[in-house]
PDB file of C-alpha atoms in Angstrom:
ATOM      1  CA  MET A1415       2.010 -25.926  -6.160  1.00  0.00           C
ATOM      2  CA  LYS A1416       4.775 -23.810  -4.650  1.00  0.00           C
ATOM      3  CA  ARG A1417       7.705 -22.635  -6.748  1.00  0.00           C
ATOM      4  CA  ARG A1418      10.599 -20.556  -5.465  1.00  0.00           C
ATOM      5  CA  ILE A1419      11.742 -17.914  -7.951  1.00  0.00           C
ATOM      6  CA  LEU A1420      15.090 -16.101  -7.904  1.00  0.00           C
ATOM      7  CA  GLY A1421      15.049 -12.761  -9.701  1.00  0.00           C
ATOM      8  CA  ILE A1422      18.370 -11.244 -10.700  1.00  0.00           C
ATOM      9  CA  ASP A1423      19.462  -7.784 -11.832  1.00  0.00           C
ATOM     10  CA  PRO A1424      23.054  -8.321 -13.012  1.00  0.00           C
ATOM     11  CA  GLY A1425      25.799  -5.735 -12.798  1.00  0.00           C
ATOM     12  CA  LEU A1426      29.512  -5.662 -12.089  1.00  0.00           C
ATOM     13  CA  ALA A1427      29.337  -3.220  -9.173  1.00  0.00           C
ATOM     14  CA  ASN A1428      25.917  -4.355  -7.923  1.00  0.00           C
ATOM     15  CA  THR A1429      24.036  -7.556  -8.723  1.00  0.00           C
ATOM     16  CA  GLY A1430      20.592  -7.436  -7.188  1.00  0.00           C
ATOM     17  CA  PHE A1431      18.714 -10.557  -6.185  1.00  0.00           C
ATOM     18  CA  GLY A1432      15.163 -11.132  -5.017  1.00  0.00           C
ATOM     19  CA  VAL A1433      13.492 -14.327  -3.894  1.00  0.00           C
ATOM     20  CA  VAL A1434       9.742 -14.940  -3.942  1.00  0.00           C
ATOM     21  CA  ASP A1435       7.497 -17.965  -3.621  1.00  0.00           C
ATOM     22  CA  ASP A1436       4.847 -18.465  -6.278  1.00  0.00           C
ATOM     23  CA  LEU A1437       1.953 -20.125  -4.473  1.00  0.00           C
ATOM     24  CA  GLY A1438      -0.182 -20.662  -7.547  1.00  0.00           C
ATOM     25  CA  GLY A1439      -1.776 -17.255  -7.941  1.00  0.00           C
ATOM     26  CA  ARG A1440      -0.322 -15.608  -4.860  1.00  0.00           C
ATOM     27  CA  ILE A1441       3.230 -14.298  -4.609  1.00  0.00           C
ATOM     28  CA  LYS A1442       4.956 -14.341  -1.238  1.00  0.00           C
ATOM     29  CA  PHE A1443       8.083 -12.322  -0.441  1.00  0.00           C
ATOM     30  CA  VAL A1444      11.079 -14.297   0.856  1.00  0.00           C
ATOM     31  CA  SER A1445      14.223 -12.127   0.672  1.00  0.00           C
ATOM     32  CA  TYR A1446      16.259  -9.640  -1.322  1.00  0.00           C
ATOM     33  CA  GLY A1447      19.711  -8.140  -1.362  1.00  0.00           C
ATOM     34  CA  VAL A1448      22.620  -6.911  -3.412  1.00  0.00           C
ATOM     35  CA  ILE A1449      25.960  -8.505  -4.188  1.00  0.00           C
ATOM     36  CA  GLU A1450      28.435  -5.611  -4.235  1.00  0.00           C
ATOM     37  CA  THR A1451      31.957  -5.628  -5.640  1.00  0.00           C
ATOM     38  CA  SER A1452      34.663  -3.023  -5.190  1.00  0.00           C
ATOM     39  CA  ALA A1453      35.987  -1.004  -8.111  1.00  0.00           C
ATOM     40  CA  ASN A1454      39.413  -1.368  -6.453  1.00  0.00           C
ATOM     41  CA  ASP A1455      39.419  -5.130  -7.065  1.00  0.00           C
ATOM     42  CA  GLU A1456      40.711  -6.714 -10.255  1.00  0.00           C
ATOM     43  CA  HIS A1457      37.984  -7.293 -12.853  1.00  0.00           C
ATOM     44  CA  GLY A1458      38.223 -11.091 -12.706  1.00  0.00           C
ATOM     45  CA  VAL A1459      38.122 -11.041  -8.909  1.00  0.00           C
ATOM     46  CA  ARG A1460      34.904  -9.012  -9.059  1.00  0.00           C
ATOM     47  CA  LEU A1461      33.276 -11.564 -11.386  1.00  0.00           C
ATOM     48  CA  LEU A1462      34.445 -14.422  -9.154  1.00  0.00           C
ATOM     49  CA  SER A1463      32.964 -12.608  -6.157  1.00  0.00           C
ATOM     50  CA  ILE A1464      29.587 -12.371  -7.910  1.00  0.00           C
ATOM     51  CA  TYR A1465      29.761 -16.083  -8.712  1.00  0.00           C
ATOM     52  CA  ASN A1466      30.686 -17.163  -5.182  1.00  0.00           C
ATOM     53  CA  ARG A1467      28.145 -14.950  -3.480  1.00  0.00           C
ATOM     54  CA  LEU A1468      25.386 -16.021  -5.873  1.00  0.00           C
ATOM     55  CA  LEU A1469      26.261 -19.633  -5.005  1.00  0.00           C
ATOM     56  CA  ALA A1470      25.641 -18.758  -1.356  1.00  0.00           C
ATOM     57  CA  VAL A1471      22.245 -17.249  -2.267  1.00  0.00           C
ATOM     58  CA  ILE A1472      21.332 -20.396  -4.225  1.00  0.00           C
ATOM     59  CA  ASP A1473      22.462 -22.641  -1.367  1.00  0.00           C
ATOM     60  CA  GLU A1474      20.461 -20.642   1.170  1.00  0.00           C
ATOM     61  CA  PHE A1475      17.205 -20.212  -0.748  1.00  0.00           C
ATOM     62  CA  ARG A1476      17.169 -23.229  -3.118  1.00  0.00           C
ATOM     63  CA  PRO A1477      15.251 -21.614  -6.016  1.00  0.00           C
ATOM     64  CA  ASP A1478      13.383 -23.770  -8.533  1.00  0.00           C
ATOM     65  CA  GLN A1479      13.538 -21.194 -11.330  1.00  0.00           C
ATOM     66  CA  ALA A1480      15.192 -17.865 -12.080  1.00  0.00           C
ATOM     67  CA  ALA A1481      14.310 -14.710 -13.989  1.00  0.00           C
ATOM     68  CA  MET A1482      16.503 -11.936 -15.316  1.00  0.00           C
ATOM     69  CA  GLU A1483      16.136  -8.830 -17.433  1.00  0.00           C
ATOM     70  CA  THR A1484      17.530  -9.071 -20.969  1.00  0.00           C
ATOM     71  CA  LEU A1485      20.502  -6.900 -21.757  1.00  0.00           C
ATOM     72  CA  TYR A1486      19.478  -3.708 -23.479  1.00  0.00           C
ATOM     73  CA  PHE A1487      21.721  -1.388 -25.405  1.00  0.00           C
ATOM     74  CA  ALA A1488      23.211   1.309 -23.257  1.00  0.00           C
ATOM     75  CA  LYS A1489      24.879   4.578 -24.165  1.00  0.00           C
ATOM     76  CA  ASN A1490      28.034   3.546 -22.313  1.00  0.00           C
ATOM     77  CA  VAL A1491      29.562   0.561 -24.135  1.00  0.00           C
ATOM     78  CA  SER A1492      32.037  -0.372 -21.386  1.00  0.00           C
ATOM     79  CA  SER A1493      29.220  -0.367 -18.834  1.00  0.00           C
ATOM     80  CA  ALA A1494      27.131  -2.619 -21.096  1.00  0.00           C
ATOM     81  CA  LEU A1495      30.069  -5.024 -21.462  1.00  0.00           C
ATOM     82  CA  ASN A1496      30.477  -5.221 -17.682  1.00  0.00           C
ATOM     83  CA  VAL A1497      26.783  -5.992 -17.282  1.00  0.00           C
ATOM     84  CA  ALA A1498      27.028  -8.637 -20.025  1.00  0.00           C
ATOM     85  CA  GLU A1499      29.950 -10.294 -18.250  1.00  0.00           C
ATOM     86  CA  ALA A1500      28.093 -10.297 -14.915  1.00  0.00           C
ATOM     87  CA  LYS A1501      25.070 -11.736 -16.713  1.00  0.00           C
ATOM     88  CA  GLY A1502      27.271 -14.497 -18.137  1.00  0.00           C
ATOM     89  CA  VAL A1503      28.575 -15.386 -14.677  1.00  0.00           C
ATOM     90  CA  VAL A1504      25.021 -15.497 -13.313  1.00  0.00           C
ATOM     91  CA  THR A1505      23.804 -17.616 -16.240  1.00  0.00           C
ATOM     92  CA  MET A1506      26.664 -20.092 -15.761  1.00  0.00           C
ATOM     93  CA  CYS A1507      26.041 -20.335 -12.026  1.00  0.00           C
ATOM     94  CA  LEU A1508      22.345 -21.081 -12.594  1.00  0.00           C
ATOM     95  CA  ALA A1509      23.130 -23.626 -15.326  1.00  0.00           C
ATOM     96  CA  GLN A1510      25.545 -25.454 -13.019  1.00  0.00           C
ATOM     97  CA  HIS A1511      22.686 -25.891 -10.572  1.00  0.00           C
ATOM     98  CA  ALA A1512      20.135 -26.843 -13.266  1.00  0.00           C
ATOM     99  CA  ILE A1513      17.987 -23.821 -12.423  1.00  0.00           C
ATOM    100  CA  PRO A1514      15.947 -22.829 -15.497  1.00  0.00           C
ATOM    101  CA  LEU A1515      16.408 -19.165 -16.429  1.00  0.00           C
ATOM    102  CA  SER A1516      13.755 -17.050 -18.156  1.00  0.00           C
ATOM    103  CA  MET A1517      14.599 -13.693 -19.681  1.00  0.00           C
ATOM    104  CA  TYR A1518      12.310 -10.666 -19.868  1.00  0.00           C
ATOM    105  CA  THR A1519      12.697  -7.311 -21.586  1.00  0.00           C
ATOM    106  CA  PRO A1520      12.691  -4.155 -19.467  1.00  0.00           C
ATOM    107  CA  ASN A1521       9.284  -3.251 -20.923  1.00  0.00           C
ATOM    108  CA  GLN A1522       7.840  -6.685 -20.070  1.00  0.00           C
ATOM    109  CA  ILE A1523       8.972  -6.292 -16.465  1.00  0.00           C
ATOM    110  CA  LYS A1524       7.667  -2.733 -16.107  1.00  0.00           C
ATOM    111  CA  TYR A1525       4.328  -3.698 -17.649  1.00  0.00           C
ATOM    112  CA  SER A1526       3.951  -6.850 -15.572  1.00  0.00           C
ATOM    113  CA  VAL A1527       4.605  -5.009 -12.317  1.00  0.00           C
ATOM    114  CA  THR A1528       2.980  -1.604 -12.941  1.00  0.00           C
ATOM    115  CA  GLY A1529       0.748  -1.973 -15.991  1.00  0.00           C
ATOM    116  CA  ALA A1530       2.824   0.661 -17.832  1.00  0.00           C
ATOM    117  CA  LYS A1531       5.733  -0.051 -20.168  1.00  0.00           C
ATOM    118  CA  THR A1532       7.149   3.419 -19.533  1.00  0.00           C
ATOM    119  CA  ALA A1533       7.226   3.211 -15.724  1.00  0.00           C
ATOM    120  CA  ASP A1534      10.234   4.774 -14.023  1.00  0.00           C
ATOM    121  CA  LYS A1535      12.297   3.100 -11.292  1.00  0.00           C
ATOM    122  CA  GLU A1536      10.392   4.820  -8.491  1.00  0.00           C
ATOM    123  CA  LEU A1537       7.047   3.518  -9.749  1.00  0.00           C
ATOM    124  CA  VAL A1538       8.437  -0.014 -10.111  1.00  0.00           C
ATOM    125  CA  GLU A1539       9.767   0.147  -6.528  1.00  0.00           C
ATOM    126  CA  ARG A1540       6.397   1.381  -5.255  1.00  0.00           C
ATOM    127  CA  TYR A1541       4.492  -1.416  -6.999  1.00  0.00           C
ATOM    128  CA  VAL A1542       6.955  -4.084  -5.853  1.00  0.00           C
ATOM    129  CA  LYS A1543       6.341  -2.879  -2.289  1.00  0.00           C
ATOM    130  CA  ILE A1544       2.570  -3.108  -2.772  1.00  0.00           C
ATOM    131  CA  LEU A1545       2.562  -6.461  -4.608  1.00  0.00           C
ATOM    132  CA  LEU A1546       4.778  -8.111  -1.987  1.00  0.00           C
ATOM    133  CA  ALA A1547       3.137  -6.388   1.014  1.00  0.00           C
ATOM    134  CA  LEU A1548       6.454  -4.928   2.167  1.00  0.00           C
ATOM    135  CA  GLU A1549       6.613  -2.217   4.817  1.00  0.00           C
ATOM    136  CA  THR A1550       9.039  -0.106   2.764  1.00  0.00           C
ATOM    137  CA  GLU A1551      10.152   0.055  -0.841  1.00  0.00           C
ATOM    138  CA  PRO A1552      13.045  -2.318  -1.500  1.00  0.00           C
ATOM    139  CA  LYS A1553      16.384  -0.520  -1.778  1.00  0.00           C
ATOM    140  CA  PRO A1554      18.670  -0.213  -3.573  1.00  0.00           C
ATOM    141  CA  ASP A1555      16.998  -0.201  -6.973  1.00  0.00           C
ATOM    142  CA  HIS A1556      18.997  -3.282  -8.066  1.00  0.00           C
ATOM    143  CA  ALA A1557      17.181  -5.356  -5.443  1.00  0.00           C
ATOM    144  CA  ALA A1558      13.817  -3.888  -6.463  1.00  0.00           C
ATOM    145  CA  ASP A1559      14.558  -4.683 -10.118  1.00  0.00           C
ATOM    146  CA  ALA A1560      15.438  -8.274  -9.188  1.00  0.00           C
ATOM    147  CA  LEU A1561      12.173  -8.660  -7.266  1.00  0.00           C
ATOM    148  CA  ALA A1562      10.324  -7.166 -10.253  1.00  0.00           C
ATOM    149  CA  ALA A1563      11.902  -9.791 -12.541  1.00  0.00           C
ATOM    150  CA  ALA A1564      10.782 -12.553 -10.153  1.00  0.00           C
ATOM    151  CA  ILE A1565       7.231 -11.131 -10.033  1.00  0.00           C
ATOM    152  CA  THR A1566       7.180 -10.944 -13.835  1.00  0.00           C
ATOM    153  CA  HIS A1567       8.175 -14.594 -14.046  1.00  0.00           C
ATOM    154  CA  CYS A1568       5.380 -15.595 -11.676  1.00  0.00           C
ATOM    155  CA  ASN A1569       2.859 -13.604 -13.700  1.00  0.00           C
ATOM    156  CA  SER A1570       4.182 -14.827 -17.041  1.00  0.00           C
ATOM    157  CA  THR A1571       4.285 -18.512 -16.187  1.00  0.00           C
ATOM    158  CA  ALA A1572       0.888 -18.325 -14.509  1.00  0.00           C
ATOM    159  CA  ASN A1573      -0.553 -16.830 -17.698  1.00  0.00           C
ATOM    160  CA  SER A1574       1.210 -19.458 -19.843  1.00  0.00           C
ATOM    161  CA  THR A1575      -0.239 -22.249 -17.728  1.00  0.00           C
ATOM    162  CA  LEU A1576      -3.693 -20.685 -17.874  1.00  0.00           C
ATOM    163  CA  LEU A1577      -3.500 -20.287 -21.662  1.00  0.00           C
ATOM    164  CA  ALA A1578      -2.335 -23.913 -22.064  1.00  0.00           C
ATOM    165  CA  ASP A1579      -5.223 -25.096 -19.869  1.00  0.00           C
ATOM    166  CA  LEU A1580      -7.678 -23.044 -21.936  1.00  0.00           C
ATOM    167  CA  ALA A1581      -6.279 -24.479 -25.174  1.00  0.00           C
ATOM    168  CA  ASP A1582      -6.678 -28.014 -23.805  1.00  0.00           C
ATOM    169  CA  LEU A1583     -10.234 -27.219 -22.725  1.00  0.00           C
ATOM    170  CA  GLN A1584     -11.062 -25.910 -26.214  1.00  0.00           C
ATOM    171  CA  LYS A1585      -9.761 -29.134 -27.771  1.00  0.00           C
ATOM    172  CA  VAL A1586     -11.965 -31.215 -25.472  1.00  0.00           C
ATOM    173  CA  THR A1587     -15.099 -29.142 -26.129  1.00  0.00           C
ATOM    174  CA  LYS A1588     -14.612 -29.288 -29.932  1.00  0.00           C
ATOM    175  CA  LYS A1589     -14.699 -33.092 -29.925  1.00  0.00           C
TER     176      LYS A1589
END
């Protein structure tokens, strides 16, 4: 059963997106990109730009599900607030289109993609390239992070389905 997954890496200046198809055990690359906003624009205009451009991505690719990294505490509070606002805009946009959103911690994403919770951005980019059979590493890193979130969702939901099937099988064999 094919599912189209939209991965998102939210940010006020750059919101990365990545689209993959989950083909039931195989992940196929579809597209990626970055929604950029200008620091010269008013704050609200930047958030509206993210919303409108994400709508265009949703209209073009028609995802069934979405995945995004949870907000982690940053050293720069104003930067964290901007990311939180962008995340809110993304969440609202997905909710308006009834696209279920799953959230993953940075460590879950790094581990799912590379097998190491402490992987740096370069390693994540390298593994995304390998896992999706891309010719080059996806750039900028916001797009790579969005693809990594989508891959994590595919891996996570595949494991959840497998575990549920195993639990059902155990119930049947105990009878």
